[in-house]
Amino acid sequence: MLSLTGIFWILIIVLIVATILRLTKNLKEENVVQRWGAYLPGQNQAGEEYLALAEQEIAKRNTSFSKERINFGMTGQGGPALRIVYSPTYSSYITYDITGDDLFLHYVLYRRGDWFYSIPFLGKILFRLFKNVYVHDHNKLIGFASVTIDCAKEAAGNLMDKFSMDKSKRIKESSGLLGPL
């Protein structure tokens, strides 16, 4: 039978593991690699149409990337999004926000944080030992980001054409670690 001390240590280990998993589950701003956005004044009703157009654009590209509809953001507080998965580490999110009558379109290339970072003191050292990014992998990531952000921009452009909006002031360049795409 387990002693009180044994139960205490098992409980501590379970709490540490649960904390590490919880910390790595939520999307964090510090892990955003690339982002893009557009503003459509007065078009708050077109958010779902934007996601549908983005899905169509991805399907036209005949890529092997998996995609899924998710709820983007914290539990119960986020909005619908399209997630395109490159690898267990990288995913693109195409989503929107509504403020009043206006629609804000978003694209985010996200790098999932590793649980290594959550380990006190040793986290960064362990991460550097086990995670290497090679030039070829980086080039493939740029290709993935270029395709997925182009799909988001094309969907936004099609939506703006439908509403006869000026795209020159609304479609911006992306920004982030990969530079403009």
mmCIF file of C-alpha atoms in Angstrom:
data_model
loop_
_atom_site.group_PDB
_atom_site.id
_atom_site.type_symbol
_atom_site.label_atom_id
_atom_site.label_comp_id
_atom_site.label_asym_id
_atom_site.label_seq_id
_atom_site.Cartn_x
_atom_site.Cartn_y
_atom_site.Cartn_z
ATOM 1 C CA MET A 1 0.000 0.000 0.000
ATOM 2 C CA LEU A 2 1.170 3.532 -0.726
ATOM 3 C CA SER A 3 2.237 5.683 2.152
ATOM 4 C CA LEU A 4 1.074 9.231 2.620
ATOM 5 C CA THR A 5 4.472 10.459 1.367
ATOM 6 C CA GLY A 6 4.162 8.345 -1.801
ATOM 7 C CA ILE A 7 0.703 9.705 -2.527
ATOM 8 C CA PHE A 8 1.999 13.233 -1.962
ATOM 9 C CA TRP A 9 4.821 12.779 -4.532
ATOM 10 C CA ILE A 10 2.483 11.196 -7.084
ATOM 11 C CA LEU A 11 0.116 14.137 -6.652
ATOM 12 C CA ILE A 12 2.985 16.629 -7.115
ATOM 13 C CA ILE A 13 4.138 14.860 -10.311
ATOM 14 C CA VAL A 14 0.589 14.788 -11.698
ATOM 15 C CA LEU A 15 0.172 18.514 -10.974
ATOM 16 C CA ILE A 16 3.486 19.362 -12.676
ATOM 17 C CA VAL A 17 2.604 17.317 -15.775
ATOM 18 C CA ALA A 18 -0.891 18.865 -15.912
ATOM 19 C CA THR A 19 0.579 22.367 -15.635
ATOM 20 C CA ILE A 20 3.080 21.735 -18.420
ATOM 21 C CA LEU A 21 0.357 20.348 -20.700
ATOM 22 C CA ARG A 22 -1.956 23.272 -19.928
ATOM 23 C CA LEU A 23 0.770 25.835 -20.631
ATOM 24 C CA THR A 24 1.612 24.323 -24.009
ATOM 25 C CA LYS A 25 -2.027 23.882 -25.106
ATOM 26 C CA ASN A 26 -3.063 27.539 -25.407
ATOM 27 C CA LEU A 27 -1.971 29.602 -28.398
ATOM 28 C CA LYS A 28 0.490 32.286 -27.339
ATOM 29 C CA GLU A 29 1.437 35.465 -29.163
ATOM 30 C CA GLU A 30 5.138 34.791 -28.657
ATOM 31 C CA ASN A 31 4.852 31.707 -30.901
ATOM 32 C CA VAL A 32 3.412 33.567 -33.907
ATOM 33 C CA VAL A 33 5.842 33.294 -36.822
ATOM 34 C CA GLN A 34 3.913 35.231 -39.462
ATOM 35 C CA ARG A 35 0.717 37.265 -39.603
ATOM 36 C CA TRP A 36 -1.483 39.103 -42.043
ATOM 37 C CA GLY A 37 -4.760 40.962 -41.771
ATOM 38 C CA ALA A 38 -7.364 42.936 -43.673
ATOM 39 C CA TYR A 39 -10.161 45.294 -42.667
ATOM 40 C CA LEU A 40 -13.601 45.260 -44.283
ATOM 41 C CA PRO A 41 -15.739 48.085 -42.885
ATOM 42 C CA GLY A 42 -19.448 47.379 -42.690
ATOM 43 C CA GLN A 43 -19.163 43.690 -43.661
ATOM 44 C CA ASN A 44 -19.633 41.920 -40.320
ATOM 45 C CA GLN A 45 -21.969 39.346 -41.883
ATOM 46 C CA ALA A 46 -19.288 37.973 -44.245
ATOM 47 C CA GLY A 47 -17.017 36.149 -41.788
ATOM 48 C CA GLU A 48 -18.260 32.627 -42.492
ATOM 49 C CA GLU A 49 -18.203 33.338 -46.215
ATOM 50 C CA TYR A 50 -14.527 34.302 -45.881
ATOM 51 C CA LEU A 51 -13.706 30.974 -44.236
ATOM 52 C CA ALA A 52 -15.630 29.086 -46.931
ATOM 53 C CA LEU A 53 -13.727 30.954 -49.663
ATOM 54 C CA ALA A 54 -10.424 30.180 -47.919
ATOM 55 C CA GLU A 55 -11.358 26.480 -47.785
ATOM 56 C CA GLN A 56 -12.128 26.549 -51.512
ATOM 57 C CA GLU A 57 -8.770 28.188 -52.240
ATOM 58 C CA ILE A 58 -6.911 25.522 -50.247
ATOM 59 C CA ALA A 59 -8.834 22.764 -52.060
ATOM 60 C CA LYS A 60 -7.935 24.265 -55.474
ATOM 61 C CA ARG A 61 -4.214 24.001 -54.649
ATOM 62 C CA ASN A 62 -4.329 20.171 -54.337
ATOM 63 C CA THR A 63 -2.027 20.197 -51.324
ATOM 64 C CA SER A 64 -1.611 17.311 -48.934
ATOM 65 C CA PHE A 65 -2.059 19.576 -45.911
ATOM 66 C CA SER A 66 -4.860 18.574 -43.583
ATOM 67 C CA LYS A 67 -7.399 21.219 -42.674
ATOM 68 C CA GLU A 68 -10.090 21.481 -40.067
ATOM 69 C CA ARG A 69 -12.603 23.952 -38.702
ATOM 70 C CA ILE A 70 -11.894 24.841 -35.089
ATOM 71 C CA ASN A 71 -12.815 27.378 -32.453
ATOM 72 C CA PHE A 72 -9.841 29.777 -32.406
ATOM 73 C CA GLY A 73 -8.907 31.226 -29.051
ATOM 74 C CA MET A 74 -9.519 30.384 -25.447
ATOM 75 C CA THR A 75 -12.337 28.005 -24.619
ATOM 76 C CA GLY A 76 -15.670 29.685 -25.145
ATOM 77 C CA GLN A 77 -14.159 33.053 -26.088
ATOM 78 C CA GLY A 78 -12.813 32.415 -29.559
ATOM 79 C CA GLY A 79 -14.327 32.515 -32.979
ATOM 80 C CA PRO A 80 -14.449 30.044 -35.840
ATOM 81 C CA ALA A 81 -11.245 29.441 -37.778
ATOM 82 C CA LEU A 82 -9.745 27.280 -40.474
ATOM 83 C CA ARG A 83 -6.613 25.455 -39.326
ATOM 84 C CA ILE A 84 -4.195 24.127 -41.958
ATOM 85 C CA VAL A 85 -1.614 21.742 -40.520
ATOM 86 C CA TYR A 86 1.930 21.594 -41.884
ATOM 87 C CA SER A 87 3.465 19.501 -39.127
ATOM 88 C CA PRO A 88 2.947 18.842 -35.430
ATOM 89 C CA THR A 89 4.907 22.047 -34.841
ATOM 90 C CA TYR A 90 3.540 24.471 -37.491
ATOM 91 C CA SER A 91 -0.045 25.335 -38.417
ATOM 92 C CA SER A 92 -1.736 28.205 -40.213
ATOM 93 C CA TYR A 93 -4.920 29.727 -38.872
ATOM 94 C CA ILE A 94 -7.332 31.711 -41.034
ATOM 95 C CA THR A 95 -9.953 33.453 -38.942
ATOM 96 C CA TYR A 96 -11.931 36.654 -38.486
ATOM 97 C CA ASP A 97 -13.181 38.998 -35.780
ATOM 98 C CA ILE A 98 -16.253 41.180 -35.757
ATOM 99 C CA THR A 99 -16.295 44.572 -34.079
ATOM 100 C CA GLY A 100 -19.594 46.382 -34.444
ATOM 101 C CA ASP A 101 -20.413 46.410 -38.157
ATOM 102 C CA ASP A 102 -16.816 45.802 -39.254
ATOM 103 C CA LEU A 103 -15.002 42.611 -40.186
ATOM 104 C CA PHE A 104 -11.315 41.966 -39.514
ATOM 105 C CA LEU A 105 -9.689 39.099 -41.414
ATOM 106 C CA HIS A 106 -6.662 37.352 -39.937
ATOM 107 C CA TYR A 107 -3.983 34.888 -40.958
ATOM 108 C CA VAL A 108 -1.479 33.510 -38.450
ATOM 109 C CA LEU A 109 1.368 31.036 -38.973
ATOM 110 C CA TYR A 110 1.886 29.509 -35.569
ATOM 111 C CA ARG A 111 4.765 27.516 -34.143
ATOM 112 C CA ARG A 112 3.598 25.343 -31.290
ATOM 113 C CA GLY A 113 5.675 25.812 -28.181
ATOM 114 C CA ASP A 114 7.383 22.706 -26.923
ATOM 115 C CA TRP A 115 6.884 21.343 -23.469
ATOM 116 C CA PHE A 116 10.665 21.566 -23.099
ATOM 117 C CA TYR A 117 10.265 25.314 -22.548
ATOM 118 C CA SER A 118 7.953 24.713 -19.611
ATOM 119 C CA ILE A 119 10.573 22.850 -17.598
ATOM 120 C CA PRO A 120 12.130 25.257 -15.121
ATOM 121 C CA PHE A 121 15.850 26.008 -15.586
ATOM 122 C CA LEU A 122 16.595 23.208 -18.092
ATOM 123 C CA GLY A 123 13.851 23.879 -20.646
ATOM 124 C CA LYS A 124 15.764 26.038 -23.104
ATOM 125 C CA ILE A 125 18.855 23.822 -22.938
ATOM 126 C CA LEU A 126 16.838 20.668 -23.659
ATOM 127 C CA PHE A 127 15.005 22.393 -26.506
ATOM 128 C CA ARG A 128 18.268 23.387 -28.199
ATOM 129 C CA LEU A 129 19.632 19.859 -27.840
ATOM 130 C CA PHE A 130 16.632 18.128 -29.401
ATOM 131 C CA LYS A 131 15.276 20.673 -31.891
ATOM 132 C CA ASN A 132 17.300 21.636 -34.938
ATOM 133 C CA VAL A 133 15.909 23.478 -37.934
ATOM 134 C CA TYR A 134 17.675 22.749 -41.191
ATOM 135 C CA VAL A 135 17.718 25.014 -44.248
ATOM 136 C CA HIS A 136 15.684 22.558 -46.329
ATOM 137 C CA ASP A 137 12.974 22.389 -43.633
ATOM 138 C CA HIS A 138 12.906 26.180 -43.402
ATOM 139 C CA ASN A 139 12.480 26.474 -47.180
ATOM 140 C CA LYS A 140 9.580 24.003 -47.075
ATOM 141 C CA LEU A 141 8.005 26.042 -44.282
ATOM 142 C CA ILE A 142 8.274 29.197 -46.404
ATOM 143 C CA GLY A 143 6.509 27.324 -49.219
ATOM 144 C CA PHE A 144 3.728 26.228 -46.869
ATOM 145 C CA ALA A 145 3.341 29.750 -45.485
ATOM 146 C CA SER A 146 3.328 31.264 -48.988
ATOM 147 C CA VAL A 147 0.568 28.919 -50.168
ATOM 148 C CA THR A 148 -1.633 29.296 -47.108
ATOM 149 C CA ILE A 149 -1.290 33.071 -46.848
ATOM 150 C CA ASP A 150 -2.021 33.380 -50.568
ATOM 151 C CA CYS A 151 -5.224 31.402 -50.016
ATOM 152 C CA ALA A 152 -6.217 33.808 -47.224
ATOM 153 C CA LYS A 153 -5.451 36.822 -49.435
ATOM 154 C CA GLU A 154 -7.306 35.366 -52.432
ATOM 155 C CA ALA A 155 -10.358 34.662 -50.265
ATOM 156 C CA ALA A 156 -10.232 38.233 -48.944
ATOM 157 C CA GLY A 157 -9.815 39.585 -52.481
ATOM 158 C CA ASN A 158 -12.804 37.605 -53.733
ATOM 159 C CA LEU A 159 -14.890 38.886 -50.843
ATOM 160 C CA MET A 160 -13.812 42.466 -51.549
ATOM 161 C CA ASP A 161 -14.670 42.033 -55.232
ATOM 162 C CA LYS A 162 -18.140 40.872 -54.235
ATOM 163 C CA PHE A 163 -18.621 44.020 -52.137
ATOM 164 C CA SER A 164 -16.885 46.300 -54.721
ATOM 165 C CA MET A 165 -14.226 47.370 -52.222
ATOM 166 C CA ASP A 166 -10.832 48.873 -53.082
ATOM 167 C CA LYS A 167 -8.289 46.081 -52.504
ATOM 168 C CA SER A 168 -5.219 48.301 -52.834
ATOM 169 C CA LYS A 169 -5.788 49.822 -49.397
ATOM 170 C CA ARG A 170 -7.090 46.671 -47.718
ATOM 171 C CA ILE A 171 -4.758 43.799 -48.741
ATOM 172 C CA LYS A 172 -1.535 44.290 -46.803
ATOM 173 C CA GLU A 173 1.817 42.522 -46.875
ATOM 174 C CA SER A 174 2.413 39.936 -44.223
ATOM 175 C CA SER A 175 4.901 40.499 -41.469
ATOM 176 C CA GLY A 176 6.907 38.266 -39.209
ATOM 177 C CA LEU A 177 10.028 36.148 -39.050
ATOM 178 C CA LEU A 178 9.700 34.983 -42.671
ATOM 179 C CA GLY A 179 9.451 38.540 -44.038
ATOM 180 C CA PRO A 180 6.752 39.716 -46.458
ATOM 181 C CA LEU A 181 5.073 36.820 -48.295
#
